[in-house]
Amino acid sequence: MAYTITLIPGDGIGPEVTDATREVLAATGLTIRWDVQLAGAAAAEQLGNPCPDELIASVQKNRIALKGPIGTPIGRGFRSVNVALRKALDLYACLRPVKNLEGVPSRFSGVDLVIVRENTEGLYSGLEHMVVPGVAESLKIVSEKASTRIAEFAYRYARANKRRKVSVVHKANIMKLSDGLFLDCARKVSRRYSEIETQEVIVDACAMQLVRFPERFDVLVMDNLYGDILSDLCAGLVGGLGVVPGANIGDECAVFEAVHGSAPDIAGKGVANPTALILSAALMLQYLGEREASQRVESAVHAVYAKSTVRTGDLGGNATTAEFTRAVINAL
Ligand code: NAI
């Protein structure tokens, strides 16, 4: 079977890690035609729009994309392309599996959890204004529809992947209406999944428990901002941003990307760690139904860490992106 997949190289280290991932996927023997699309700073410069219509149309047509990180200017300039993409394609669920890699130093062992983050609303709705000079207001939107479908996604994922527990993360003690609605929707959905244990946990307590007993967590579902923060915290539990994969999934299409950003400090030097995007590509293969190829890619990455000393600089080694990629391909 041949696949056509949209490829968004992105900014900074994006082109380096997407090239590495393409090489690994080519080595699996699958036939993939890449529909390369610009986004971010490169698209703003060349096409006058950081999130061009052609890019959206390409993902809608191919229904699947592999994406490098895209930089977002802070406090000025264009709005986040990542947020715009998620909204335009209704990629309502952000999925981040976080698992120890044998051979990658971390303070914890036995971490194997999955963060499911609501991607379309909350404080990321972009509804901000200055009320009067010196006072800014930002609106947090929580709807029954979005809260129900993200809870449904989390429980469906838990059931399909034989997970035992879903932790619903909230702050409904303070935000009684908005987080209260989110929690209420999750409770209703949970009743249809009686074999799965439900834990309700307040976000600040959750952060504390995650850094004390991460092995007690399984699937966690939460709103946009809590998900953004806790998924970076969880990346830290297993060795950092360079090794955690991710996916943004909707009912029509899915975009697979690493958790890390464009790492401008090391861009263009050929030293970026491509692990996170290669593991995101393994998630993509699983989504496509290519279970065997997905397993082979994941096992190859695990084997490099468990059985060799090849490491990029972020993990204390001196291998280049190309050397690490070669090691993964050899392990395949
Ligand atoms: P970052 O993740 O780009 O970098 C944080 C630190 O981790 C840096 O020291 C960097 O060198 C290192 N790092 C990240 N990924 C690495 C990798 N694969 N290999 C080796 N080292 C790695 O976060 P930062 O600096 O906050 O953001 C930079 C830009 O990326 C910003 O414009 C931000 O908006 C954007 N960003 C984009 C994301 C996306 O497209 N999904 C996600 C997060 C940030």
Short mmCIF file of C-alpha atoms and ligand atoms in Angstrom, two decimals:
data_model
loop_
_atom_site.label_atom_id
_atom_site.label_comp_id
_atom_site.label_asym_id
_atom_site.label_seq_id
_atom_site.Cartn_x
_atom_site.Cartn_y
_atom_site.Cartn_z
CA MET A 1 0.00 0.00 0.00
CA ALA A 2 1.31 3.48 -0.89
CA TYR A 3 0.55 6.50 1.28
CA THR A 4 0.53 10.21 0.51
CA ILE A 5 1.34 12.21 3.63
CA THR A 6 1.67 15.96 4.09
CA LEU A 7 5.13 16.86 5.40
CA ILE A 8 5.59 20.18 7.21
CA PRO A 9 9.34 20.64 7.85
CA GLY A 10 8.69 23.72 10.06
CA ASP A 11 11.24 26.09 11.58
CA GLY A 12 14.58 25.81 13.39
CA ILE A 13 15.57 22.15 13.82
CA GLY A 14 12.33 21.09 12.05
CA PRO A 15 13.93 20.36 8.64
CA GLU A 16 16.74 18.37 10.33
CA VAL A 17 14.44 16.13 12.39
CA THR A 18 11.88 15.67 9.60
CA ASP A 19 14.66 14.61 7.17
CA ALA A 20 15.92 12.09 9.74
CA THR A 21 12.40 10.71 10.22
CA ARG A 22 11.82 10.38 6.46
CA GLU A 23 15.00 8.32 6.21
CA VAL A 24 13.86 5.97 8.98
CA LEU A 25 10.42 5.57 7.40
CA ALA A 26 11.99 4.85 4.01
CA ALA A 27 14.04 2.09 5.65
CA THR A 28 10.85 0.32 6.81
CA GLY A 29 10.09 -0.49 3.17
CA LEU A 30 6.74 1.34 3.18
CA THR A 31 5.97 3.46 0.12
CA ILE A 32 5.28 7.03 1.19
CA ARG A 33 4.90 10.01 -1.14
CA TRP A 34 5.55 13.23 0.76
CA ASP A 35 3.49 16.32 -0.07
CA VAL A 36 5.86 18.99 1.33
CA GLN A 37 4.18 22.18 2.61
CA LEU A 38 5.66 25.36 4.06
CA ALA A 39 4.46 26.81 7.36
CA GLY A 40 5.72 29.31 9.93
CA ALA A 41 8.51 31.80 9.28
CA ALA A 42 9.48 30.27 5.90
CA ALA A 43 5.87 30.46 4.66
CA ALA A 44 5.47 34.01 6.01
CA GLU A 45 8.58 35.07 4.06
CA GLN A 46 7.91 33.23 0.80
CA LEU A 47 4.09 33.19 0.63
CA GLY A 48 3.15 36.12 2.90
CA ASN A 49 1.15 33.84 5.24
CA PRO A 50 2.55 31.65 8.06
CA CYS A 51 -0.38 29.24 7.73
CA PRO A 52 -1.17 29.14 3.98
CA ASP A 53 -4.47 27.83 2.58
CA GLU A 54 -2.50 25.29 0.49
CA LEU A 55 -1.20 23.73 3.70
CA ILE A 56 -4.68 23.31 5.19
CA ALA A 57 -6.00 21.94 1.86
CA SER A 58 -3.13 19.44 1.66
CA VAL A 59 -3.82 18.00 5.14
CA GLN A 60 -7.56 17.90 4.44
CA LYS A 61 -6.89 15.98 1.23
CA ASN A 62 -4.27 13.54 2.59
CA ARG A 63 -5.92 13.34 6.04
CA ILE A 64 -2.55 12.81 7.65
CA ALA A 65 0.55 14.94 8.25
CA LEU A 66 3.97 14.71 9.85
CA LYS A 67 5.04 18.07 11.22
CA GLY A 68 8.23 19.66 12.49
CA PRO A 69 8.05 22.38 15.17
CA ILE A 70 6.98 25.89 14.21
CA GLY A 71 8.22 28.96 16.11
CA THR A 72 5.75 31.49 17.49
CA PRO A 73 6.91 35.07 18.09
CA ILE A 74 6.30 36.08 21.74
CA GLY A 75 3.99 39.04 22.43
CA ARG A 76 4.09 40.25 18.78
CA GLY A 77 4.00 39.05 15.17
CA PHE A 78 1.82 36.30 13.70
CA ARG A 79 -0.47 34.15 15.85
CA SER A 80 0.54 30.59 16.60
CA VAL A 81 0.43 28.43 13.46
CA ASN A 82 0.06 25.37 15.70
CA VAL A 83 -3.11 26.76 17.26
CA ALA A 84 -4.40 27.88 13.83
CA LEU A 85 -3.80 24.39 12.35
CA ARG A 86 -5.55 22.65 15.25
CA LYS A 87 -8.54 24.96 14.86
CA ALA A 88 -8.76 24.87 11.05
CA LEU A 89 -8.55 21.05 10.98
CA ASP A 90 -10.54 20.55 14.20
CA LEU A 91 -7.71 18.46 15.69
CA TYR A 92 -9.44 18.39 19.03
CA ALA A 93 -7.35 15.76 20.83
CA CYS A 94 -3.67 16.06 21.62
CA LEU A 95 -2.20 12.69 22.51
CA ARG A 96 1.16 12.40 24.28
CA PRO A 97 2.37 8.99 25.40
CA VAL A 98 5.17 9.34 27.95
CA LYS A 99 7.27 6.26 28.63
CA ASN A 100 10.74 5.54 30.03
CA LEU A 101 13.34 4.61 27.44
CA GLU A 102 15.84 2.13 28.85
CA GLY A 103 19.26 3.78 28.71
CA VAL A 104 17.92 7.36 28.89
CA PRO A 105 18.77 8.76 32.31
CA SER A 106 15.78 9.93 34.31
CA ARG A 107 14.87 10.33 37.96
CA PHE A 108 11.99 7.88 37.60
CA SER A 109 11.34 4.38 36.37
CA GLY A 110 8.07 2.67 35.53
CA VAL A 111 6.60 5.76 33.85
CA ASP A 112 4.06 4.74 31.20
CA LEU A 113 1.29 7.31 30.97
CA VAL A 114 -0.67 9.08 28.26
CA ILE A 115 -1.77 12.70 28.34
CA VAL A 116 -4.95 13.55 26.42
CA ARG A 117 -5.25 17.32 26.09
CA GLU A 118 -8.28 19.25 24.80
CA ASN A 119 -6.89 21.23 21.91
CA THR A 120 -9.51 23.67 20.68
CA GLU A 121 -10.71 25.91 23.49
CA GLY A 122 -9.98 26.81 27.13
CA LEU A 123 -7.60 29.74 27.50
CA TYR A 124 -6.24 29.12 23.99
CA SER A 125 -9.34 30.55 22.34
CA GLY A 126 -7.38 33.72 21.53
CA LEU A 127 -10.15 35.92 22.96
CA GLU A 128 -8.15 38.65 24.66
CA HIS A 129 -8.56 42.39 24.88
CA MET A 130 -7.46 45.38 26.91
CA VAL A 131 -10.42 46.40 29.08
CA VAL A 132 -8.83 49.74 29.89
CA PRO A 133 -5.12 50.66 29.71
CA GLY A 134 -3.37 48.55 32.34
CA VAL A 135 -6.06 45.82 32.51
CA ALA A 136 -6.11 42.87 30.10
CA GLU A 137 -8.82 40.22 29.91
CA SER A 138 -8.45 36.71 28.49
CA LEU A 139 -11.48 34.47 28.13
CA LYS A 140 -11.50 30.78 28.99
CA ILE A 141 -14.11 28.98 26.88
CA VAL A 142 -15.39 25.57 27.96
CA SER A 143 -18.21 23.92 26.06
CA GLU A 144 -20.20 20.78 26.73
CA LYS A 145 -19.55 19.57 23.18
CA ALA A 146 -15.75 19.88 23.32
CA SER A 147 -15.51 18.55 26.90
CA THR A 148 -17.65 15.52 26.10
CA ARG A 149 -15.76 14.61 22.94
CA ILE A 150 -12.32 14.87 24.60
CA ALA A 151 -13.51 12.71 27.52
CA GLU A 152 -14.98 10.25 25.03
CA PHE A 153 -11.63 10.22 23.16
CA ALA A 154 -9.70 9.51 26.38
CA TYR A 155 -11.96 6.66 27.52
CA ARG A 156 -12.13 5.17 24.01
CA TYR A 157 -8.32 5.31 23.83
CA ALA A 158 -8.05 3.70 27.29
CA ARG A 159 -10.36 0.87 26.28
CA ALA A 160 -8.68 0.28 22.88
CA ASN A 161 -5.21 0.22 24.45
CA LYS A 162 -6.15 -1.87 27.48
CA ARG A 163 -5.43 0.95 29.92
CA ARG A 164 -7.02 0.67 33.35
CA LYS A 165 -7.46 4.17 34.73
CA VAL A 166 -8.41 7.66 33.50
CA SER A 167 -7.49 10.66 35.68
CA VAL A 168 -9.70 13.68 35.00
CA VAL A 169 -7.61 16.78 35.79
CA HIS A 170 -9.45 20.00 36.70
CA LYS A 171 -9.66 23.06 38.95
CA ALA A 172 -13.42 22.94 39.51
CA ASN A 173 -13.00 23.96 43.15
CA ILE A 174 -12.09 27.48 41.93
CA MET A 175 -13.49 27.67 38.37
CA LYS A 176 -16.80 26.17 39.38
CA LEU A 177 -18.65 26.87 36.13
CA SER A 178 -15.99 26.31 33.44
CA ASP A 179 -13.97 23.47 34.98
CA GLY A 180 -17.16 22.28 36.68
CA LEU A 181 -18.70 21.73 33.24
CA PHE A 182 -15.56 19.92 32.00
CA LEU A 183 -15.66 17.60 35.03
CA ASP A 184 -19.38 16.99 34.72
CA CYS A 185 -19.03 15.97 31.05
CA ALA A 186 -16.18 13.57 31.92
CA ARG A 187 -18.29 12.03 34.71
CA LYS A 188 -21.15 11.39 32.28
CA VAL A 189 -18.84 9.74 29.73
CA SER A 190 -17.13 7.64 32.43
CA ARG A 191 -20.43 5.87 33.21
CA ARG A 192 -20.26 4.14 29.82
CA TYR A 193 -16.79 2.71 30.62
CA SER A 194 -17.44 0.89 33.86
CA GLU A 195 -14.39 -1.37 33.49
CA ILE A 196 -12.09 1.69 33.60
CA GLU A 197 -11.32 3.32 36.95
CA THR A 198 -11.90 7.08 37.09
CA GLN A 199 -9.86 9.38 39.32
CA GLU A 200 -10.73 13.06 39.72
CA VAL A 201 -7.68 15.16 40.55
CA ILE A 202 -7.16 18.90 41.00
CA VAL A 203 -4.44 20.18 38.68
CA ASP A 204 -2.02 21.47 41.33
CA ALA A 205 -2.27 18.23 43.33
CA CYS A 206 -1.81 16.35 40.08
CA ALA A 207 1.46 18.21 39.36
CA MET A 208 2.75 17.26 42.80
CA GLN A 209 1.71 13.61 42.50
CA LEU A 210 3.23 13.36 39.03
CA VAL A 211 6.68 14.23 40.37
CA ARG A 212 6.31 11.90 43.37
CA PHE A 213 4.51 8.84 42.02
CA PRO A 214 4.34 9.07 38.21
CA GLU A 215 3.97 5.28 37.97
CA ARG A 216 0.50 5.59 39.53
CA PHE A 217 -0.87 7.42 36.47
CA ASP A 218 -2.24 5.80 33.34
CA VAL A 219 -4.38 7.99 31.01
CA LEU A 220 -4.91 11.64 32.01
CA VAL A 221 -7.49 13.92 30.37
CA MET A 222 -7.47 17.68 30.83
CA ASP A 223 -8.11 21.08 29.29
CA ASN A 224 -5.80 22.95 26.96
CA LEU A 225 -3.61 24.96 29.37
CA TYR A 226 -3.22 22.23 32.00
CA GLY A 227 -2.34 19.82 29.18
CA ASP A 228 0.25 22.16 27.76
CA ILE A 229 2.01 22.54 31.10
CA LEU A 230 1.70 18.98 32.42
CA SER A 231 2.82 17.38 29.17
CA ASP A 232 6.15 19.24 29.39
CA LEU A 233 6.40 18.24 33.05
CA CYS A 234 5.81 14.61 32.05
CA ALA A 235 8.43 14.86 29.28
CA GLY A 236 10.83 15.84 32.07
CA LEU A 237 9.97 12.64 33.94
CA VAL A 238 11.47 10.46 31.21
CA GLY A 239 14.49 12.41 29.98
CA GLY A 240 13.24 15.61 28.39
CA LEU A 241 11.61 17.10 25.35
CA GLY A 242 13.84 15.35 22.83
CA VAL A 243 12.30 11.91 23.44
CA VAL A 244 8.52 12.42 23.74
CA PRO A 245 6.21 11.94 20.73
CA GLY A 246 2.81 13.47 20.10
CA ALA A 247 -0.21 13.59 17.84
CA ASN A 248 -3.07 16.00 17.23
CA ILE A 249 -6.10 14.03 16.18
CA GLY A 250 -9.56 14.94 14.90
CA ASP A 251 -12.39 12.94 13.34
CA GLU A 252 -11.24 13.76 9.79
CA CYS A 253 -7.46 14.02 9.98
CA ALA A 254 -4.41 13.76 12.23
CA VAL A 255 -1.10 15.62 12.52
CA PHE A 256 1.85 13.88 14.17
CA GLU A 257 4.55 15.99 15.81
CA ALA A 258 7.14 16.03 18.59
CA VAL A 259 6.45 17.81 21.87
CA HIS A 260 9.54 20.01 21.60
CA GLY A 261 9.83 23.36 19.84
CA SER A 262 12.06 24.65 17.06
CA ALA A 263 15.16 24.86 19.34
CA PRO A 264 16.60 27.99 17.69
CA ASP A 265 19.74 27.68 19.87
CA ILE A 266 20.90 24.53 18.05
CA ALA A 267 19.16 24.93 14.66
CA GLY A 268 21.27 24.26 11.58
CA LYS A 269 24.10 22.59 13.53
CA GLY A 270 23.07 19.00 12.75
CA VAL A 271 22.98 18.03 16.44
CA ALA A 272 19.21 17.89 17.16
CA ASN A 273 17.80 14.72 18.64
CA PRO A 274 15.29 13.26 16.15
CA THR A 275 13.93 10.65 18.63
CA ALA A 276 10.68 12.46 19.44
CA LEU A 277 9.68 12.87 15.79
CA ILE A 278 10.72 9.32 14.89
CA LEU A 279 8.52 8.04 17.75
CA SER A 280 5.71 10.35 16.54
CA ALA A 281 6.08 8.70 13.14
CA ALA A 282 5.70 5.30 14.86
CA LEU A 283 2.42 6.58 16.34
CA MET A 284 1.44 7.69 12.83
CA LEU A 285 2.11 4.21 11.43
CA GLN A 286 -0.05 2.71 14.18
CA TYR A 287 -2.84 5.16 13.28
CA LEU A 288 -2.51 4.06 9.63
CA GLY A 289 -2.93 0.44 10.68
CA GLU A 290 0.73 -0.40 9.92
CA ARG A 291 1.17 -2.03 13.33
CA GLU A 292 4.18 -4.15 12.45
CA ALA A 293 6.15 -1.26 10.91
CA SER A 294 5.19 0.94 13.86
CA GLN A 295 6.45 -1.65 16.33
CA ARG A 296 9.70 -2.08 14.38
CA VAL A 297 10.44 1.65 14.41
CA GLU A 298 9.68 1.96 18.13
CA SER A 299 11.78 -1.11 18.97
CA ALA A 300 14.68 0.19 16.87
CA VAL A 301 14.74 3.47 18.82
CA HIS A 302 14.52 1.59 22.14
CA ALA A 303 17.35 -0.72 21.02
CA VAL A 304 19.67 2.20 20.20
CA TYR A 305 19.21 3.57 23.72
CA ALA A 306 19.29 0.22 25.51
CA LYS A 307 22.16 -1.40 23.63
CA SER A 308 24.42 1.38 22.34
CA THR A 309 26.10 4.55 23.53
CA VAL A 310 24.98 6.63 20.55
CA ARG A 311 23.45 9.80 22.06
CA THR A 312 22.87 13.34 20.86
CA GLY A 313 24.06 16.35 22.90
CA ASP A 314 20.78 16.88 24.80
CA LEU A 315 21.34 13.44 26.41
CA GLY A 316 25.00 14.00 27.14
CA GLY A 317 26.45 12.40 24.00
CA ASN A 318 28.19 13.83 20.95
CA ALA A 319 26.45 12.03 18.09
CA THR A 320 25.10 14.14 15.28
CA THR A 321 21.51 13.87 14.05
CA ALA A 322 22.80 11.88 11.05
CA GLU A 323 24.78 9.45 13.23
CA PHE A 324 21.83 8.81 15.53
CA THR A 325 19.54 8.28 12.52
CA ARG A 326 21.99 5.79 11.01
CA ALA A 327 22.03 3.86 14.30
CA VAL A 328 18.21 3.62 14.29
CA ILE A 329 18.19 2.45 10.67
CA ASN A 330 20.84 -0.20 11.46
CA ALA A 331 18.71 -1.39 14.40
CA LEU A 332 15.71 -1.74 12.06
P1 NAI B 1 12.25 24.22 22.56
O1 NAI B 1 11.60 22.92 22.78
O2 NAI B 1 12.42 24.63 21.15
O3 NAI B 1 13.70 24.23 23.26
C1 NAI B 1 13.90 24.08 24.67
C2 NAI B 1 15.31 23.53 24.90
O4 NAI B 1 15.32 22.14 24.54
C3 NAI B 1 16.39 24.18 24.05
O5 NAI B 1 17.59 24.26 24.79
C4 NAI B 1 16.57 23.24 22.89
O6 NAI B 1 17.87 23.25 22.32
C5 NAI B 1 16.28 21.89 23.52
N1 NAI B 1 15.66 20.97 22.55
C6 NAI B 1 14.38 20.96 22.11
N2 NAI B 1 14.20 19.99 21.23
C7 NAI B 1 15.36 19.35 21.09
C8 NAI B 1 15.80 18.26 20.29
N3 NAI B 1 14.97 17.60 19.46
N4 NAI B 1 17.09 17.89 20.37
C9 NAI B 1 17.94 18.50 21.21
N5 NAI B 1 17.58 19.55 21.99
C10 NAI B 1 16.31 19.97 21.93
O7 NAI B 1 11.40 25.30 23.37
P2 NAI B 1 11.44 26.90 23.29
O8 NAI B 1 12.86 27.38 23.21
O9 NAI B 1 10.58 27.34 24.40
O10 NAI B 1 10.68 27.28 21.95
C11 NAI B 1 11.34 27.63 20.74
C12 NAI B 1 10.26 27.92 19.70
O11 NAI B 1 9.53 26.71 19.41
C13 NAI B 1 9.24 28.95 20.14
O12 NAI B 1 9.00 29.84 19.06
C14 NAI B 1 7.98 28.14 20.45
O13 NAI B 1 6.81 28.86 20.20
C15 NAI B 1 8.12 26.98 19.47
N6 NAI B 1 7.41 25.76 19.86
C16 NAI B 1 6.77 25.06 18.88
C17 NAI B 1 6.13 23.89 19.17
C18 NAI B 1 5.45 23.16 18.06
O14 NAI B 1 5.57 23.52 16.91
N7 NAI B 1 4.72 22.10 18.34
C19 NAI B 1 6.10 23.33 20.53
C20 NAI B 1 6.85 24.12 21.49
C21 NAI B 1 7.47 25.31 21.16
#
